[in-house]
Short mmCIF file of C-alpha atoms and ligand atoms in Angstrom, two decimals:
data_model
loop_
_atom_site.label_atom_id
_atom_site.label_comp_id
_atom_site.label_asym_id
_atom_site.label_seq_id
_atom_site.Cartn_x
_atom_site.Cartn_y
_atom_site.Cartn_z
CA UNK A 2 17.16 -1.70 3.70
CA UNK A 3 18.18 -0.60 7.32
CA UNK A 4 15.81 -2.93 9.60
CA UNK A 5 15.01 -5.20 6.93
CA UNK A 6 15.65 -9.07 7.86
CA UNK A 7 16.02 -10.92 5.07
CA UNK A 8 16.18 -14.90 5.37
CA UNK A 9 18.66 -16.40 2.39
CA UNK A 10 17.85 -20.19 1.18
CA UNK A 11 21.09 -21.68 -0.40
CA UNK A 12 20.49 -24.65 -2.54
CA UNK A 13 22.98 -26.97 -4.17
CA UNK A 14 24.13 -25.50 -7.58
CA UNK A 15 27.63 -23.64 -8.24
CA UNK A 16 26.51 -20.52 -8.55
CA UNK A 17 26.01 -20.80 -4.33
CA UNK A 18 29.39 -19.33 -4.10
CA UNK A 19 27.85 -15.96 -5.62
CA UNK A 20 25.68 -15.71 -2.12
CA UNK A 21 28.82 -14.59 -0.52
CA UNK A 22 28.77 -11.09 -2.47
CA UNK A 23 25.03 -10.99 -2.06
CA UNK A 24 25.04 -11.28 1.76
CA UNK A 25 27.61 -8.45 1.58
CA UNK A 26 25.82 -6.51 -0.38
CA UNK A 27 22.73 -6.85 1.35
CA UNK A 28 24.79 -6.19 4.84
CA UNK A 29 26.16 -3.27 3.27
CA UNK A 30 22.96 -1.94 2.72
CA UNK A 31 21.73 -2.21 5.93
CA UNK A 32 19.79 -5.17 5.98
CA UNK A 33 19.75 -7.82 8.72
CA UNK A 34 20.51 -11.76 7.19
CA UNK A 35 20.14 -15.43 8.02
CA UNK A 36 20.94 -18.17 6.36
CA UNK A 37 19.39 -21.47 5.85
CA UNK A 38 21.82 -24.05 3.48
CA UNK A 39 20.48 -27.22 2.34
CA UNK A 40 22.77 -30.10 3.37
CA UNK A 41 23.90 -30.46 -0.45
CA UNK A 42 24.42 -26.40 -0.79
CA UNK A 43 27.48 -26.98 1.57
CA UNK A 44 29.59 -28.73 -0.93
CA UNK A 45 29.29 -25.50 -3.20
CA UNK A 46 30.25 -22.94 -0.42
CA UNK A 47 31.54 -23.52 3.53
CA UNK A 48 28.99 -22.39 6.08
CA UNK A 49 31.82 -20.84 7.63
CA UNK A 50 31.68 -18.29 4.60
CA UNK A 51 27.93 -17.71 4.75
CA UNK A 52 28.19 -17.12 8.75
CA UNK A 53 30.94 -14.78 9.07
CA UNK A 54 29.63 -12.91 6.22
CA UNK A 55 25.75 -12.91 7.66
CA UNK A 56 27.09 -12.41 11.38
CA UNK A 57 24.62 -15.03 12.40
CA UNK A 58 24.61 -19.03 12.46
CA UNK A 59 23.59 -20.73 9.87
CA UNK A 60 20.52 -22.99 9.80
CA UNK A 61 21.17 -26.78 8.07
CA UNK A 62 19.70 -29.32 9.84
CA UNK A 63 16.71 -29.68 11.67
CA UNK A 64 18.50 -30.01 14.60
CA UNK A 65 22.34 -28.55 15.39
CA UNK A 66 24.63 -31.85 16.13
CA UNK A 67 26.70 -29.92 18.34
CA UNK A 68 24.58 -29.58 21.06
CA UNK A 69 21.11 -31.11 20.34
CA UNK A 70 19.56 -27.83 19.73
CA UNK A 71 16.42 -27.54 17.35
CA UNK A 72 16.60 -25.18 14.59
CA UNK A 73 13.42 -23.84 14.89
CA UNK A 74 11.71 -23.58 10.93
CA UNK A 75 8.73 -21.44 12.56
CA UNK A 76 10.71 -18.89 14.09
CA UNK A 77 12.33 -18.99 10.83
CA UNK A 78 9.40 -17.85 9.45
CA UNK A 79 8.12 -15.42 11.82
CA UNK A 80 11.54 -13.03 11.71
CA UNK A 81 11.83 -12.85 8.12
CA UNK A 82 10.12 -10.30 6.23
CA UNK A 83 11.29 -12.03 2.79
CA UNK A 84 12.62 -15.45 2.04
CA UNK A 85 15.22 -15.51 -0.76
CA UNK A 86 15.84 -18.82 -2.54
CA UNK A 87 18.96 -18.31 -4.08
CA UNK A 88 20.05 -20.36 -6.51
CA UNK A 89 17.29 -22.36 -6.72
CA UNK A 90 18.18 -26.15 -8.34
CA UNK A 91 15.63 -27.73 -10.45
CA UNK A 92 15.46 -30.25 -7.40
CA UNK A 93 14.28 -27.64 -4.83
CA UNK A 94 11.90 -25.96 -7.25
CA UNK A 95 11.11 -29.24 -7.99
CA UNK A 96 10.10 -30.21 -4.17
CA UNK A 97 8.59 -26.78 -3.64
CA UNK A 98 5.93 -27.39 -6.59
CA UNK A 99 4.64 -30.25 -4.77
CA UNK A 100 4.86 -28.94 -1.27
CA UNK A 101 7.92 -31.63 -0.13
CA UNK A 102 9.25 -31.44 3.35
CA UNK A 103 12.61 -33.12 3.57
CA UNK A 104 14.77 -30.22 4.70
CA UNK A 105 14.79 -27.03 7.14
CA UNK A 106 15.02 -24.67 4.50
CA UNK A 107 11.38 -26.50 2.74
CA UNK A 108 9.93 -26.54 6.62
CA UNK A 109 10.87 -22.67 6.40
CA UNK A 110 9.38 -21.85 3.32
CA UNK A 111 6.12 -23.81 3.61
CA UNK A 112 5.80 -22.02 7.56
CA UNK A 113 6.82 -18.68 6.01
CA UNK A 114 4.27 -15.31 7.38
CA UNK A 115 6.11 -13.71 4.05
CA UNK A 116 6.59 -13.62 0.83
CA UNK A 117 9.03 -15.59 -1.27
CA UNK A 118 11.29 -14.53 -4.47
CA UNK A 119 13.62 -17.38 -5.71
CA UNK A 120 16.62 -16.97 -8.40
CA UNK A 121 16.89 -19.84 -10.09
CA UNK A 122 19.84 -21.35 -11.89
CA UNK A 123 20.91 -24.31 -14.04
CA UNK A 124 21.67 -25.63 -17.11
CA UNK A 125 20.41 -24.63 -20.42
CA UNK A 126 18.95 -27.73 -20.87
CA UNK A 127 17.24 -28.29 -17.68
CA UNK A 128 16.04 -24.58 -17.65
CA UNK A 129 14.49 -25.07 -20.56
CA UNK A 130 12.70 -28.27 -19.93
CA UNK A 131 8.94 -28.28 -19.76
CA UNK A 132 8.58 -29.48 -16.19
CA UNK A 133 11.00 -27.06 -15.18
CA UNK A 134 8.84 -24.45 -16.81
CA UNK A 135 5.44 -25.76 -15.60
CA UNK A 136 7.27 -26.24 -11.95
CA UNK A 137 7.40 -22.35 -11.79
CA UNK A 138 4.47 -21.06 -13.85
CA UNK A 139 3.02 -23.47 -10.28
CA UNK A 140 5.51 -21.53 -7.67
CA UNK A 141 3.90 -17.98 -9.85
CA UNK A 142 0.84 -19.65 -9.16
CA UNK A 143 1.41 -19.60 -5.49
CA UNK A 144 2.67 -15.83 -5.25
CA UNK A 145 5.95 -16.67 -5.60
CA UNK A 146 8.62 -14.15 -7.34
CA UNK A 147 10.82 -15.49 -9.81
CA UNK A 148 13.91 -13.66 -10.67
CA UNK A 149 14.70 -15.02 -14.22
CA UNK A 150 17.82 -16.80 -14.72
CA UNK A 151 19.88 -14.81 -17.50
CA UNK A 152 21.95 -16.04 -20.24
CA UNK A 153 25.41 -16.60 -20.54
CA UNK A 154 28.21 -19.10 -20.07
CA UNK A 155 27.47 -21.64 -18.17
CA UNK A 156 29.39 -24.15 -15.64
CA UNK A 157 28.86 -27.07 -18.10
CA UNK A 158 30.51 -25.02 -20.74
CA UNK A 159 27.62 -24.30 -22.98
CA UNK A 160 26.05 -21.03 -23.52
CA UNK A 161 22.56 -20.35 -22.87
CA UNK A 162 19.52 -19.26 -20.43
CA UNK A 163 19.96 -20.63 -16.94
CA UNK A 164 22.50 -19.07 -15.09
CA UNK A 165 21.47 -16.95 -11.76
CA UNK A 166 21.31 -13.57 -11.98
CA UNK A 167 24.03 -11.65 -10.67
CA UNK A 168 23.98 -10.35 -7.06
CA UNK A 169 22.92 -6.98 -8.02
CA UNK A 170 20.29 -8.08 -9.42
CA UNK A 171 18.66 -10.30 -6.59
CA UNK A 172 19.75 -7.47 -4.12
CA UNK A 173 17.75 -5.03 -6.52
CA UNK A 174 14.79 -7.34 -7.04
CA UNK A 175 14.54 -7.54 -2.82
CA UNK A 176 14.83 -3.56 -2.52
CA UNK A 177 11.72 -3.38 -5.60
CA UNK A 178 9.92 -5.92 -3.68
CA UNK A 179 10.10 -4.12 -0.35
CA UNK A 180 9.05 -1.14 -2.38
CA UNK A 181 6.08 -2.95 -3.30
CA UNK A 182 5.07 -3.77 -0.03
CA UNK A 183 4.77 0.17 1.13
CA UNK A 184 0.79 1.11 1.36
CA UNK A 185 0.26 4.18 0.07
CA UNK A 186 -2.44 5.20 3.00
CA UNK A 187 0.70 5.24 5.48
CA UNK A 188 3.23 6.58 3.28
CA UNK A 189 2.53 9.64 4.08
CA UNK A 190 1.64 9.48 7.34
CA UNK A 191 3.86 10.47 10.62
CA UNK A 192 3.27 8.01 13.54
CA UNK A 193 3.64 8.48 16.92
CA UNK A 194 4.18 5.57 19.33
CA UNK A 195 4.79 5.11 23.35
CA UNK A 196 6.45 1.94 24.61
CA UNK A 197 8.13 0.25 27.24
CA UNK A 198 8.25 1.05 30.97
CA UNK A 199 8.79 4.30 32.69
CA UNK A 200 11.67 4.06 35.65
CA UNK A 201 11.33 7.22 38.85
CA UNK A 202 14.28 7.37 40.34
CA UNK A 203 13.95 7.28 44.39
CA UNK A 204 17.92 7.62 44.51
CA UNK A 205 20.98 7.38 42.20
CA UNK A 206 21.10 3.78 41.98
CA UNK A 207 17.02 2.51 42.51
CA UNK A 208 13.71 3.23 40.77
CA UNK A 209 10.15 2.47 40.61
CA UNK A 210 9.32 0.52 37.48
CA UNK A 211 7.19 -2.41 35.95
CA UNK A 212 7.64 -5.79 33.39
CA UNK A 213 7.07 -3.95 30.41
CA UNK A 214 9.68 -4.74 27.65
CA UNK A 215 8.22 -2.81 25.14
CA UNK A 216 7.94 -5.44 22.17
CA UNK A 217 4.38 -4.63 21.72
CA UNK A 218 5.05 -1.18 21.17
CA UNK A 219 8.38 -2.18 19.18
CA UNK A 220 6.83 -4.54 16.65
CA UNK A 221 3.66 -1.43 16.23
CA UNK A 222 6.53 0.20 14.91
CA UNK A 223 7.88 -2.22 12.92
CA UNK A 224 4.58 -2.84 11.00
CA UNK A 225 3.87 0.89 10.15
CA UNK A 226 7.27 1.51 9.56
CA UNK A 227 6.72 -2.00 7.20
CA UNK A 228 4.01 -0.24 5.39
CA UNK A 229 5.48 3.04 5.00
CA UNK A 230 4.82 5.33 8.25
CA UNK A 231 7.50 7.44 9.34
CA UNK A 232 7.66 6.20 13.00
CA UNK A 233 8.95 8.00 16.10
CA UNK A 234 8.90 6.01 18.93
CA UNK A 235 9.45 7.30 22.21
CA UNK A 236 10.89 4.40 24.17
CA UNK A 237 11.40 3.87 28.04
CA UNK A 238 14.15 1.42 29.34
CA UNK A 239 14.58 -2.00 27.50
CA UNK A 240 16.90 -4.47 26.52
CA UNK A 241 15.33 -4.51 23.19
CA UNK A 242 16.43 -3.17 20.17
CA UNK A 243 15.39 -1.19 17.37
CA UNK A 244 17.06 -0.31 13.91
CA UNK A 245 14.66 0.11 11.13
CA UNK A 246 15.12 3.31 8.45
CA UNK A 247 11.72 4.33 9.13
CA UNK A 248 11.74 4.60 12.73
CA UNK A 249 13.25 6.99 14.83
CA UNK A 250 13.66 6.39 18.15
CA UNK A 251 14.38 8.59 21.85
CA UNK A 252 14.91 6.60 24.57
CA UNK A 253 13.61 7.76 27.64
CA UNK A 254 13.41 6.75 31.50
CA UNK A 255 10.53 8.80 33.18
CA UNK A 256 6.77 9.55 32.23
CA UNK A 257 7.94 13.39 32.63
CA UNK A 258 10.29 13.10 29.82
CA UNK A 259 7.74 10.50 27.79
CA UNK A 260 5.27 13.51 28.14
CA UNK A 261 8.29 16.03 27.21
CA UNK A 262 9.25 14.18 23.97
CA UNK A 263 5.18 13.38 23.06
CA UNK A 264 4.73 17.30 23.67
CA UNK A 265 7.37 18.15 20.95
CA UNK A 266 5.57 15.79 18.50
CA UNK A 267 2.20 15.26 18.63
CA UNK A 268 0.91 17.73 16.52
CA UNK A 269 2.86 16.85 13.54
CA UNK A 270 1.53 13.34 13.57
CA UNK A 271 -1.73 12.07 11.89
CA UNK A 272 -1.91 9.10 14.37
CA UNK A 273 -0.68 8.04 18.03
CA UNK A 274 -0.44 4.87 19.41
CA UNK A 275 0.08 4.77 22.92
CA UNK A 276 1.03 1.30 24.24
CA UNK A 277 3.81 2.44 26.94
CA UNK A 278 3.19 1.05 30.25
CA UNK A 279 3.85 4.43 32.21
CA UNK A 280 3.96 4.60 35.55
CA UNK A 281 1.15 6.21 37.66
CA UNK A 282 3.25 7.74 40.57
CA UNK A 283 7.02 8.77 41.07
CA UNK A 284 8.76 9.62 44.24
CA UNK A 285 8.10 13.40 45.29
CA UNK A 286 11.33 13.88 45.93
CA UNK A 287 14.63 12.38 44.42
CA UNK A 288 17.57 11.91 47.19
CA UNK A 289 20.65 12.79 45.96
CA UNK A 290 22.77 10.37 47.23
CA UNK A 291 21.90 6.57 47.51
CA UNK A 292 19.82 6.22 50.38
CA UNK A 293 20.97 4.12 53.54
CA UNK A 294 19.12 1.49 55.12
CA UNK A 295 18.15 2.11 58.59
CA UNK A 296 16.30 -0.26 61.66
CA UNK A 297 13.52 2.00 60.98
CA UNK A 298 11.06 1.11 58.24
CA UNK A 299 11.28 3.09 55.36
CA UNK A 300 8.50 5.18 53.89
CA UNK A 301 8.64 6.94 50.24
CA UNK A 302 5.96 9.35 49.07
CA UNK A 303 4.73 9.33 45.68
CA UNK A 304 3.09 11.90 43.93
CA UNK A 305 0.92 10.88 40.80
CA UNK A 306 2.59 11.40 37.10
CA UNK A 307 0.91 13.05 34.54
CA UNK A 308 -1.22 10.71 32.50
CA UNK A 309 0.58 11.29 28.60
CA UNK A 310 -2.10 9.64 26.83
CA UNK A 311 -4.78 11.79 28.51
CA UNK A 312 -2.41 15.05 27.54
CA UNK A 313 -2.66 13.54 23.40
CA UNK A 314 -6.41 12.90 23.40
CA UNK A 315 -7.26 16.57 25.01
CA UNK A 316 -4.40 17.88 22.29
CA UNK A 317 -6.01 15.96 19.04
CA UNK A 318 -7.39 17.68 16.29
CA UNK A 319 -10.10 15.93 14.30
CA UNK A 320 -7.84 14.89 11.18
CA UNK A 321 -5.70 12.84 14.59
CA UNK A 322 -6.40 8.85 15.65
CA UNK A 323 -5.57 8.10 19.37
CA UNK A 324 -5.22 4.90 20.02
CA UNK A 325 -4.39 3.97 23.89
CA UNK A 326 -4.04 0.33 25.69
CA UNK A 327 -5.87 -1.24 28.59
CA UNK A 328 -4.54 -3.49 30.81
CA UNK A 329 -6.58 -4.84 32.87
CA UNK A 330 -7.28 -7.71 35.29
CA UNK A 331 -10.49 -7.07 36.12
CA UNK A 332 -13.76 -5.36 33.90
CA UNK A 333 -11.75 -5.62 31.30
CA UNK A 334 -14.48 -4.09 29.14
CA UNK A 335 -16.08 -1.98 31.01
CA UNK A 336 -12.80 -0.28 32.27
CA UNK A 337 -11.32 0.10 28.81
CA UNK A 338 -14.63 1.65 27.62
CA UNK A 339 -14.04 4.59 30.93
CA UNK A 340 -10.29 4.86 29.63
CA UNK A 341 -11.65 5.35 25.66
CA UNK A 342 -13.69 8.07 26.69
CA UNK A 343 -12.07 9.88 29.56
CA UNK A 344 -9.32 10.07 27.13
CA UNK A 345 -10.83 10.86 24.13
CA UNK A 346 -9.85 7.83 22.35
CA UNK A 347 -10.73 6.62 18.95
CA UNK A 348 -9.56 2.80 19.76
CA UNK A 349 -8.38 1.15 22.64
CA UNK A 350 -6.55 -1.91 22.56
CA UNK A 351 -7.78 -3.97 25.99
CA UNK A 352 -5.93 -6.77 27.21
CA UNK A 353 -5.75 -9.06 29.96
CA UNK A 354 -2.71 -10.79 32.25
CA UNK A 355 -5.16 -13.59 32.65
CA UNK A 356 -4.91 -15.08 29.30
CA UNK A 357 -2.31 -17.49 29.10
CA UNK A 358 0.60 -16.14 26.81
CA UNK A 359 -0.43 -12.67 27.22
CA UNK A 360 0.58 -9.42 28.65
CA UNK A 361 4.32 -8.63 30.07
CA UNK A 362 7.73 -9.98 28.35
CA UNK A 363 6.21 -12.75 26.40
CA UNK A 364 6.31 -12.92 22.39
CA UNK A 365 2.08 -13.23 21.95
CA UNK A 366 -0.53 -11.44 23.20
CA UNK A 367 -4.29 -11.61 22.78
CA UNK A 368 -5.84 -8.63 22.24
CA UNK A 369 -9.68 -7.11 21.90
CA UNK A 370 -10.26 -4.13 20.35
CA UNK A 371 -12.82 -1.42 20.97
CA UNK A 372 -13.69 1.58 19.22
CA UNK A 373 -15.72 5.14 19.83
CA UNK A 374 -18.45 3.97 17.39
CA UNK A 375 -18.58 1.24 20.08
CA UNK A 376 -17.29 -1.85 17.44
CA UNK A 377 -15.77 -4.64 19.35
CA UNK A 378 -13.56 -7.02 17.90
CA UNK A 379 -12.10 -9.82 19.82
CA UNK A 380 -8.88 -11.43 18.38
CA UNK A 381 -7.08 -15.08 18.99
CA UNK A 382 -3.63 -15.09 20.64
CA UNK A 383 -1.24 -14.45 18.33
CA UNK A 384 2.71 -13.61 18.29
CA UNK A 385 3.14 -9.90 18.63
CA UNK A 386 4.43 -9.38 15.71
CA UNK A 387 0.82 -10.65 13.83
CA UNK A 388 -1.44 -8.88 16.94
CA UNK A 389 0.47 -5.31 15.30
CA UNK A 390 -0.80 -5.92 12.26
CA UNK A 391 -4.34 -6.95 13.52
CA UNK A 392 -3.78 -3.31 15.25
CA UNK A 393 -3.09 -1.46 12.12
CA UNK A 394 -5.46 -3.09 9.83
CA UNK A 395 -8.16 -2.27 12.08
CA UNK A 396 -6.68 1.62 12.47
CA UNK A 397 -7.17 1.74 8.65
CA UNK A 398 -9.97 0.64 8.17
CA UNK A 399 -12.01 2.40 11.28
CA UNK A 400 -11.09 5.45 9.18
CA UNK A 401 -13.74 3.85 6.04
CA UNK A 402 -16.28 2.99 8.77
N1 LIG B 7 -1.00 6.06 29.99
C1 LIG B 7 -0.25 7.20 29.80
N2 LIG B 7 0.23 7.88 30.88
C2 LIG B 7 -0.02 7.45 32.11
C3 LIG B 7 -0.78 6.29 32.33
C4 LIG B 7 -1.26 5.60 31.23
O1 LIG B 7 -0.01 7.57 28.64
N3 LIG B 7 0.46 8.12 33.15
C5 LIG B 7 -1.57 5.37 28.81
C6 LIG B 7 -0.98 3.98 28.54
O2 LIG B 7 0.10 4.08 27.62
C7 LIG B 7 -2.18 3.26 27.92
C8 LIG B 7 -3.38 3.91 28.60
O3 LIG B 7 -2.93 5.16 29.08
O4 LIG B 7 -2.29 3.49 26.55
C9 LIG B 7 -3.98 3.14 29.74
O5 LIG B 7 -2.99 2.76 30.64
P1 LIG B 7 -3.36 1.89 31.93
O6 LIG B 7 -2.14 1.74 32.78
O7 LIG B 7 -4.12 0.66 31.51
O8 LIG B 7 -4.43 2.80 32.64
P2 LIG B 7 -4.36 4.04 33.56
O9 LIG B 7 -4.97 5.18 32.81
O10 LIG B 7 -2.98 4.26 34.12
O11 LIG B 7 -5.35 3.60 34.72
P3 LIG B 7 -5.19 2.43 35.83
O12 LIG B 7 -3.70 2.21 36.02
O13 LIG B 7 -5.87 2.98 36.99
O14 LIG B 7 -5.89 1.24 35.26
#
């Protein structure tokens, strides 16, 4: 589960004290975990437990009372890639069944990009009852996973069907689900990916780079590595992070050494996707010591960097997809279309810094695609996350075209 982020709901039933040993286990495993507790949830275990354990704050109210702060339900919803309701009371299922609003962890759920398995738990007798049982059959309805309460003793003392599964079980029932999720067209595909900026040195201690942060690139890889890619992504200079079982990353500062790594492994991918903002030139010459200023003005000469995109598309066999960026403030189309065929592209991905939320460092980007059987798809703005999954499905399917 290494990479996976997995969003826990804690509702107010006794078996909440259980979620300690799942968020372990899940930790254990690799997996990345937040928490959202509904206010009653807190009488059945501290959120002191549940954050230590999860290594990140825990979401309760809609807003934090310490400091004003809003706990944001959509951004909630946009990191997970599962939401785990666990236990679920008959009073949540209850509320979900007829799409109620009254906490952050129902404002999560109903804003959620992903799917939803819930673990309920009760007693025999409410289990049993038929608007318990017609209240899932309606969360089944909506595409939710139910992992069935088991039997056994229960808090009340009686024995019966209604108490949550174990731990194992839930953590098993998230690992099948991911499993479910793979696509078999990318499982057995190796991915190639460029991102982030390039930095040439002009002396020990300066460089000539750009914005770039690389999340576009980042969450590409995140999405095939979702579906089942084996991802290496070859990564110049950023703050941002990447830990994800399927990807494998080499960090890099230069084009020369973007081009060095992309040399090695080209050939044993079935498709590239190059979204690395590389720069064009580098100093000719590096000076070895940090350079001193001087009354004089200074003058550095650059000398162009080979273009590592170009270098794939005149390297691809026919069974390869190249698919290269544009960014552009100016022709957009027109330019990208030059760049699609000069390189030998079979998509380009053409975006603008004009349109508001777009381009460097930001979380969206709006996008337009183009293609060499001359398709053109324009896209809204979206979060990043949702534009690299507009990327991929259209990557798939140009192959059926
Ligand atoms: N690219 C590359 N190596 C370079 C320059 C660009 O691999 N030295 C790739 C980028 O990763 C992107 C595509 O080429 O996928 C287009 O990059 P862009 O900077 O838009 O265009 P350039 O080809 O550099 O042309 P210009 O800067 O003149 O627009």
């Amino acid at each position: 589960m290494r990479g996976k982020r997995v969003l826990l709901g804690i509702t107010g039933g006794i078996a909440a004290y259980k979620i300690a040993f799942l968020i372990r286990l899940l930790k254990k495993n690799g997996a990345e975990v937040k928490v959202i507790m509904t206010p009653a949830s807190c009488d059945f275990i501290s959120p002191l437990v549940v954050s230590t354990l999860s290594g990140n704050p825990v979401g309760i109210e809609f807003w934090n009372k310490a400091d004003g702060s809003w706990n944001n339900h959509v951004e909630y919803g946009l990191w997970a890639d599962v939401l785990v309701i666990a236990p679920l009371t008959a009073n949540t299922l209850s509320k979900m069944a007829n799409g109620t609003c009254d906490n952050l962890l129902l404002a999560t759920w109903l804003s959620m990009k992903s799917n939803t398995l819930v673990a309920p738990a009760m007693d025999l007798d409410m289990y049993a009852h038929p608007s318990t049982k017609e209240n899932l059959q309606r969360l089944e309805s909506f595409g939710i996973e139910i992992i069935p309460a088991t039997s056994g003793e229960l808090a009340s003392g009686l024995e019966g069907e209604g108490r949550m599964a174990e731990p194992e079980t839930i953590a098993k029932s998230i690992q099948e689900y991911f499993e479910r999720q793979l696509d078999p067209w990318f499982t057995d595909k190796k991915v190639l990916i460029t991102a982030g900026p390039t930095y040439e040195a002009i002396d020990p201690v300066r460089f000539i780079g750009n914005h770039s942060s690389g999340k576009m690139g980042i969450a590409l890889a995140r999405e095939l590595a979702e579906r089942g890619a084996e991802v290496h992504l070859i990564l110049g200079p950023t703050k941002e992070q990447v830990d994800h079982e399927r990807i494998q990353v080499t960090s890099v500062n230069s084009a020369e050494e973007m081009l060095k790594n992309v040399q090695e492994l080209w050939k044993d991918c079935q498709l590239g996707i190059f979204s690395a903002a590389v720069s064009d030139y580098r100093p000719a010459n590096v000076a070895d010591q940090k350079i001193k200023k001087s009354d004089a003005s200074l003058h550095i000469e650059l000398v162009k960097n080979p273009d590592i995109l170009l270098w794939a598309g005149e390297h691809k066999s026919s069974e390869q997809l190249l698919v290269g960026f544009a960014l552009e403030t100016e022709n957009l189309l027109e330019n990208g279309r030059k760049k699609l065929e000069k390189k030998q592209l079979n998509c380009i991905v053409l975006n603008t810094l004009q349109d508001n939320g777009a381009g460097f460092g930001v979380d969206t980007n709006k996008i337009s695609i183009l293609d060499n059987h001359n398709n053109l798809q324009e896209f809204e703005l979206k979060t990043k996350t949702e534009v690299a999954a507009d990327i991929v499905d259209y990557v798939k399917n140009y192959t059926t075209k």
